[in-house]
Amino acid sequence: MNKKVSNIKCFIVGMCIISANVLAQTQPEEVALEKDDFKESYYESLIQKGIENYDKAIISLEKCINIQPDNAVIYHELGKNYFFQKDYQNAEKAFAKATQLDTKNKWYLIDLYEVYYETKNYNQALDIVQKIIPLDKKYKEDLVSLYMYTQQFDKALVLINELDENIGNTELRDRYRLQIRSQTKTNTIDKTALEKAIEQSPNNEGNYLSLIYLYSDNNQEEKALQVAQKLEKNIPSSVWAQVFLYKYYINNNDGNGAVKSLETVLNSPKIDKKVKYRMYNEFLIFALKNPTFETELNKATTYFENDPEFNVYKEIGKFYYKKKNWDLAIKNLEKAQNTDLETNLFLLASYEENSKFEILETKASELIDTFPNQPEYYFFAGKASNQLKKYKKANDYLESGLDYVVENIDLEIDFLNQLVEASKGLGNKQKSDEYLAKANNLKTKQK
């Protein structure tokens, strides 16, 4: 054991050189003995710390302090040993003393910050980090977190926007931004910091966006509009300015302004597709009320034609169906690609509403060939055949399709009612009465 310690001691003596800052600047003839005692105690503290004997390391460092009471290095070492013992109160005192003696040493400040962070003393930690940042810019990320912990959301937003602008987004900062927005619904956030940041850095887009969101979340739409207009003026290339201005163009029935903003956004890779989908749907509603903009709507529609995530013609078709504009519903639903059950049912229902029974029968029959287990297609084929007085064909479709109806009483009743019509058409009153009785029995169960 002694041999091991001796080897460690020799290694440290060989590797560690005490600088002039460690050893006091005194006359050698006056403190030769003191100097030897200091070195011996200092090296001993390093050895004891290395083998985790922190109590003994502290005793050795206290001897050093008695010899050199203004040595920042020793206080820093003392703080480390207290910190390893989780004696945060004494660690704080030691690190604080080190920083007082050497105010420009980054590592002394960082270790003091670690104490405050470990003890969740975030206000003190915040003060120290602000001193570290001039020495190490990376600690701005820590400052964001500390602003969040101390609920200084306005300052956090300004710093988040600065970091996003200079070094790009991070998942943590994005999460903080969402957290701040949720806080605005229950707390009043001072917007002065963001307004001041805009004046100081007019080219930082993030500050405008944050302020617009804050005003919007607090229903201060006029102020949000003013900020969006200022953003457009100061940063003409800002696509986000057009995202926000678009809303006001739509609300004020300014179709030309809305078209300009929509085109800018749709052609920008910076804007998320969900935002584009929302804007497009808003323009769809606007164009229905303002038919003179149908050409612009068609142009915007082509942007999504090959988008696998947004079946644009399906959405337009559904929209027109709900507005009972069957011709436009059919026109767009027929263009829809990668059709699913919902798209097909809207299309078949549109044919029915528009009394296009021959097309309805043909389309439903084609779908049965492709999807033979889907009962709705048999229903539409049967109903179309009834309307065309092809009662035998209708009866065949409906009887086949009824076998696939499972736990859907409404659809089953619809099938039975059409079978009543087919049976009547075939002159089979007994079957017609049977189907009618079953349909009435199911209606009674529904009540």
XYZ file of C-alpha atoms in Angstrom:
447
model
C 0.000 0.000 0.000
C 2.820 2.439 0.969
C 4.677 1.573 -2.213
C 1.534 2.346 -4.276
C 1.122 5.729 -2.603
C 4.772 6.490 -3.068
C 4.538 5.746 -6.796
C 1.495 7.971 -7.140
C 3.253 10.722 -5.258
C 6.276 10.523 -7.528
C 4.069 10.627 -10.601
C 2.214 13.743 -9.418
C 5.397 15.511 -8.457
C 6.725 14.806 -11.937
C 3.587 15.965 -13.760
C 2.276 18.888 -11.685
C 4.231 22.132 -11.694
C 3.117 24.834 -9.313
C 2.968 28.163 -11.143
C 3.783 31.560 -9.754
C 0.059 31.965 -9.031
C 0.174 28.911 -6.774
C 3.306 29.846 -4.859
C 3.353 33.247 -3.215
C 5.882 35.718 -4.542
C 8.166 36.022 -1.505
C 11.899 36.060 -0.885
C 13.254 32.465 -0.942
C 15.537 33.039 2.047
C 12.564 34.095 4.164
C 10.160 31.247 3.387
C 12.245 28.276 2.323
C 10.762 26.068 4.998
C 7.252 27.428 4.438
C 7.571 26.783 0.739
C 8.524 23.149 1.273
C 5.602 22.682 3.674
C 3.219 24.224 1.135
C 4.396 21.984 -1.699
C 4.282 18.888 0.454
C 0.737 19.626 1.686
C -0.493 20.518 -1.813
C 0.845 17.319 -3.399
C -0.502 15.301 -0.508
C -3.986 16.770 -1.128
C -3.824 15.690 -4.787
C -2.857 12.162 -3.772
C -5.647 11.893 -1.223
C -8.210 13.291 -3.676
C -7.046 10.764 -6.284
C -7.808 7.859 -3.941
C -11.049 9.516 -2.758
C -9.832 10.321 0.748
C -11.482 13.730 0.596
C -11.314 14.417 4.354
C -7.529 14.021 4.333
C -7.231 16.093 1.160
C -9.164 18.906 2.860
C -6.855 18.815 5.901
C -3.822 19.146 3.623
C -5.412 22.033 1.693
C -6.254 23.863 4.908
C -2.527 23.700 5.778
C -1.826 25.312 2.398
C -4.334 28.075 3.127
C -2.637 28.818 6.442
C 0.584 29.361 4.527
C -0.918 31.191 1.497
C -4.362 32.570 2.495
C -4.932 34.353 -0.854
C -4.173 31.484 -3.215
C -7.161 30.964 -5.553
C -5.911 27.565 -6.759
C -6.055 26.116 -3.259
C -9.600 27.356 -2.632
C -10.652 25.842 -5.939
C -9.147 22.482 -4.966
C -10.794 22.731 -1.559
C -14.166 23.327 -3.245
C -13.711 20.257 -5.438
C -13.152 18.013 -2.438
C -16.208 19.372 -0.638
C -18.247 18.954 -3.831
C -17.192 15.295 -4.168
C -18.378 14.796 -0.582
C -21.687 16.465 -1.530
C -20.948 19.089 1.119
C -22.368 21.794 -1.128
C -22.411 24.548 1.492
C -18.663 24.427 2.053
C -18.031 23.784 -1.640
C -19.899 27.000 -2.430
C -17.837 29.001 0.067
C -14.558 27.651 -1.295
C -15.444 28.184 -4.971
C -16.831 31.658 -4.223
C -13.548 32.591 -2.524
C -11.598 31.305 -5.538
C -13.682 33.450 -7.905
C -13.167 36.497 -5.701
C -9.418 36.016 -5.820
C -9.360 35.343 -9.584
C -12.411 36.842 -11.287
C -11.385 35.864 -14.844
C -10.873 32.131 -14.346
C -13.655 30.335 -16.255
C -13.246 27.034 -14.427
C -13.707 28.553 -10.994
C -16.987 30.094 -12.140
C -18.120 26.879 -13.815
C -17.575 24.826 -10.668
C -19.430 27.392 -8.571
C -22.261 27.237 -11.113
C -22.324 23.436 -10.763
C -22.905 23.789 -7.022
C -25.858 26.133 -7.523
C -27.298 23.930 -10.264
C -26.911 20.775 -8.177
C -28.704 22.433 -5.253
C -31.396 23.897 -7.577
C -30.436 27.419 -6.567
C -31.300 28.630 -10.068
C -31.305 32.354 -9.357
C -27.717 32.214 -8.086
C -26.774 29.882 -10.932
C -28.199 32.398 -13.391
C -25.969 35.180 -12.037
C -22.871 33.006 -12.355
C -23.687 31.777 -15.880
C -24.001 35.384 -17.033
C -20.393 35.865 -15.864
C -19.272 32.678 -17.626
C -20.809 33.555 -21.020
C -18.245 36.291 -21.925
C -15.589 33.600 -21.358
C -17.507 30.724 -23.009
C -20.476 31.352 -25.348
C -21.636 27.720 -25.112
C -23.179 28.498 -21.736
C -25.938 30.504 -23.426
C -27.744 27.175 -23.750
C -27.614 26.813 -19.963
C -28.891 30.363 -19.604
C -32.004 29.469 -21.633
C -32.751 26.603 -19.244
C -32.196 28.809 -16.216
C -34.581 31.436 -17.594
C -37.160 28.666 -17.988
C -36.591 27.335 -14.465
C -36.978 30.843 -13.028
C -40.027 31.525 -15.266
C -38.415 34.479 -17.033
C -40.126 33.452 -20.247
C -39.718 36.767 -22.052
C -35.931 36.653 -21.654
C -35.897 32.964 -22.544
C -37.741 33.662 -25.805
C -35.318 36.396 -26.839
C -32.345 34.125 -26.192
C -34.002 31.128 -27.901
C -34.562 33.247 -31.004
C -30.972 34.505 -30.949
C -29.575 30.959 -30.713
C -31.933 29.637 -33.384
C -30.826 32.438 -35.686
C -27.102 31.948 -35.070
C -26.634 28.192 -34.630
C -29.929 26.602 -35.688
C -32.832 24.971 -33.862
C -32.586 22.244 -31.252
C -35.275 19.912 -29.975
C -34.895 21.244 -26.419
C -35.326 24.888 -27.476
C -38.321 23.989 -29.620
C -39.835 22.263 -26.599
C -39.183 25.343 -24.463
C -40.860 27.543 -27.070
C -44.012 25.399 -26.968
C -43.931 25.469 -23.177
C -43.749 29.263 -23.212
C -46.706 29.463 -25.593
C -48.759 27.244 -23.298
C -47.832 29.466 -20.353
C -49.232 32.536 -22.110
C -52.727 31.078 -21.827
C -52.623 31.306 -18.030
C -49.946 33.928 -17.330
C -49.244 37.407 -18.541
C -45.780 37.561 -20.086
C -44.039 40.900 -20.348
C -43.613 41.515 -24.066
C -41.285 44.465 -23.547
C -38.196 42.251 -23.788
C -39.229 41.000 -27.236
C -40.131 44.505 -28.441
C -36.757 45.781 -27.241
C -34.978 42.827 -28.894
C -36.678 43.660 -32.212
C -35.448 47.245 -31.993
C -31.912 46.105 -31.171
C -31.800 43.250 -33.732
C -34.339 44.067 -36.488
C -33.088 41.178 -38.656
C -33.790 38.449 -36.081
C -36.980 36.890 -37.428
C -37.610 34.741 -34.364
C -38.367 37.701 -32.089
C -41.121 38.920 -34.415
C -42.656 35.438 -34.600
C -42.633 34.974 -30.844
C -44.233 38.362 -30.273
C -46.911 37.651 -32.898
C -47.741 34.357 -31.186
C -47.921 36.030 -27.779
C -50.300 38.714 -29.018
C -52.422 36.161 -30.896
C -52.636 33.842 -27.893
C -53.923 36.781 -25.855
C -56.448 37.779 -28.558
C -54.573 40.993 -29.332
C -54.981 40.519 -33.066
C -54.424 44.153 -34.028
C -51.058 44.218 -32.277
C -50.128 40.891 -33.841
C -50.922 42.365 -37.264
C -48.707 45.395 -36.571
C -45.777 43.119 -35.693
C -46.350 41.028 -38.853
C -46.349 44.203 -40.950
C -43.148 45.368 -39.273
C -41.595 41.959 -39.994
C -42.516 42.253 -43.677
C -41.047 45.755 -43.807
C -37.772 44.964 -42.017
C -37.263 41.499 -43.540
C -38.999 41.554 -46.962
C -37.812 37.999 -47.689
C -39.532 36.596 -44.590
C -41.947 33.853 -45.633
C -43.319 33.698 -42.098
C -44.491 37.285 -42.456
C -46.720 36.079 -45.308
C -48.038 33.195 -43.178
C -49.354 35.643 -40.594
C -50.454 38.356 -43.008
C -52.439 35.763 -44.994
C -54.846 35.349 -42.092
C -55.635 39.062 -42.099
C -56.072 39.158 -45.878
C -58.612 36.321 -45.674
C -60.481 37.897 -42.749
C -60.657 41.250 -44.567
C -61.771 39.656 -47.851
C -58.565 40.813 -49.557
C -58.295 38.072 -52.173
C -55.332 39.562 -54.037
C -53.267 39.880 -50.856
C -54.228 36.340 -49.828
C -53.194 34.935 -53.235
C -49.804 36.663 -53.048
C -49.119 35.309 -49.540
C -50.371 31.810 -50.394
C -48.160 31.528 -53.483
C -45.113 32.671 -51.496
C -45.745 30.117 -48.751
C -46.552 27.196 -51.061
C -43.289 27.692 -52.934
C -41.140 27.958 -49.810
C -39.323 24.871 -48.456
C -39.048 26.589 -45.047
C -42.712 26.212 -44.162
C -44.097 22.965 -42.767
C -46.660 21.158 -44.930
C -49.285 21.283 -42.189
C -49.211 25.079 -42.362
C -49.581 24.904 -46.146
C -52.521 22.485 -45.875
C -54.287 24.803 -43.430
C -53.760 27.860 -45.617
C -54.954 25.986 -48.697
C -58.150 24.834 -46.949
C -58.842 28.408 -45.836
C -58.438 29.612 -49.413
C -60.759 26.839 -50.613
C -63.512 28.180 -48.351
C -62.710 31.745 -49.447
C -62.872 30.827 -53.157
C -66.256 29.148 -52.734
C -67.624 32.435 -51.397
C -65.688 34.402 -54.019
C -65.930 32.438 -57.311
C -63.809 35.019 -59.176
C -60.784 33.401 -57.467
C -61.466 29.900 -58.821
C -58.537 30.216 -61.265
C -56.170 31.007 -58.383
C -57.615 28.073 -56.420
C -56.951 25.705 -59.324
C -53.392 26.994 -59.561
C -52.826 26.422 -55.838
C -54.350 22.946 -56.159
C -51.698 21.865 -58.669
C -49.051 22.407 -55.960
C -50.411 19.352 -54.081
C -51.168 17.106 -57.086
C -48.252 14.746 -56.475
C -48.174 15.039 -52.703
C -48.654 11.528 -51.245
C -49.497 12.983 -47.827
C -52.309 15.247 -48.997
C -54.937 13.874 -51.384
C -55.928 17.346 -52.515
C -58.682 16.408 -54.958
C -60.282 14.175 -52.357
C -60.356 17.062 -49.872
C -61.830 19.446 -52.452
C -64.398 16.820 -53.464
C -65.453 16.248 -49.857
C -65.704 20.001 -49.357
C -68.003 20.449 -52.356
C -70.033 17.390 -51.356
C -70.766 18.926 -47.960
C -71.780 22.114 -49.766
C -74.116 19.986 -51.963
C -72.319 21.073 -55.112
C -72.472 17.612 -56.666
C -70.925 18.521 -60.045
C -67.763 19.965 -58.499
C -67.638 17.155 -55.952
C -67.667 14.576 -58.769
C -65.176 16.534 -60.881
C -62.580 16.559 -58.074
C -63.242 13.124 -56.570
C -62.746 11.555 -60.001
C -59.284 13.153 -60.105
C -58.300 11.840 -56.683
C -55.369 9.438 -56.754
C -54.701 6.505 -54.417
C -58.419 6.334 -53.666
C -59.504 4.784 -50.380
C -62.902 3.685 -49.084
C -63.844 7.188 -47.954
C -63.031 8.752 -51.341
C -64.966 6.065 -53.202
C -68.020 6.402 -50.973
C -68.108 10.187 -51.415
C -67.853 9.707 -55.181
C -70.607 7.064 -55.313
C -72.842 9.192 -53.083
C -72.227 12.205 -55.351
C -73.305 10.166 -58.399
C -76.438 9.160 -56.516
C -77.265 12.724 -55.443
C -76.752 13.859 -59.038
C -78.979 11.018 -60.339
C -76.129 9.611 -62.459
C -77.335 6.040 -61.919
C -75.713 4.420 -64.963
C -72.296 5.774 -63.977
C -73.020 4.823 -60.361
C -73.812 1.215 -61.326
C -70.717 0.918 -63.515
C -68.345 2.416 -60.937
C -69.783 0.399 -58.031
C -69.534 -2.791 -60.089
C -65.865 -2.064 -60.877
C -65.170 -1.514 -57.185
C -66.869 -4.818 -56.293
C -64.485 -6.607 -58.651
C -61.514 -4.970 -56.880
C -62.885 -5.095 -53.316
C -65.302 -8.057 -53.190
C -65.690 -7.932 -49.377
C -66.813 -4.297 -49.116
C -70.632 -4.236 -48.564
C -71.114 -0.521 -49.356
C -70.152 -1.055 -52.984
C -72.838 -3.765 -53.358
C -75.374 -1.392 -51.819
C -74.667 1.414 -54.303
C -74.645 -1.060 -57.228
C -77.980 -2.490 -56.076
C -79.547 0.920 -55.530
C -78.408 2.134 -58.975
C -79.806 -1.021 -60.599
C -83.139 -0.500 -58.844
C -83.266 3.046 -60.168
C -82.535 1.729 -63.645
C -85.289 -0.914 -63.157
C -82.765 -3.746 -63.462
C -84.401 -5.542 -60.553
C -82.817 -8.981 -61.019
C -79.368 -7.450 -61.126
C -80.221 -5.263 -58.123
C -81.443 -8.286 -56.168
C -78.222 -10.208 -56.926
C -75.990 -7.317 -55.808
C -77.984 -6.734 -52.622
C -78.250 -10.365 -51.526
C -74.526 -10.885 -52.102
C -73.548 -7.702 -50.301
C -75.801 -8.314 -47.310
C -73.643 -11.314 -46.373
C -70.716 -8.925 -45.736
C -72.594 -6.562 -43.414
C -71.310 -7.061 -39.883
C -72.546 -5.156 -36.807
C -73.853 -2.221 -38.838
C -77.612 -2.044 -38.294
C -78.096 1.161 -40.299
C -76.417 -0.316 -43.370
C -78.333 -3.572 -42.942
C -81.637 -1.668 -42.880
C -80.606 0.196 -46.052
C -79.897 -3.140 -47.769
C -83.260 -4.578 -46.685
C -85.153 -1.518 -47.923
C -83.511 -1.832 -51.346
C -84.281 -5.560 -51.378
C -87.927 -4.653 -50.743
C -87.821 -2.482 -53.886
C -86.072 -5.165 -55.957
C -88.550 -7.852 -54.834
C -91.478 -5.598 -55.701
C -89.957 -4.976 -59.117
C -89.642 -8.736 -59.614
C -93.258 -9.238 -58.526
C -92.259 -11.305 -55.481
C -94.585 -9.876 -52.790
C -93.755 -12.588 -50.245
C -90.032 -11.737 -50.331
C -90.825 -8.047 -50.293
C -92.920 -8.461 -47.131
C -90.205 -10.595 -45.480
C -87.512 -7.979 -46.124
C -89.798 -5.202 -44.923
C -90.596 -7.085 -41.705
C -86.857 -7.633 -41.027
C -86.129 -3.943 -41.636
C -88.935 -2.869 -39.255
C -87.743 -5.355 -36.632
C -84.204 -3.871 -36.784
C -85.608 -0.327 -36.512
C -87.514 -1.391 -33.374
C -84.262 -2.747 -31.841
C -82.525 0.584 -32.496
C -85.039 2.525 -30.348
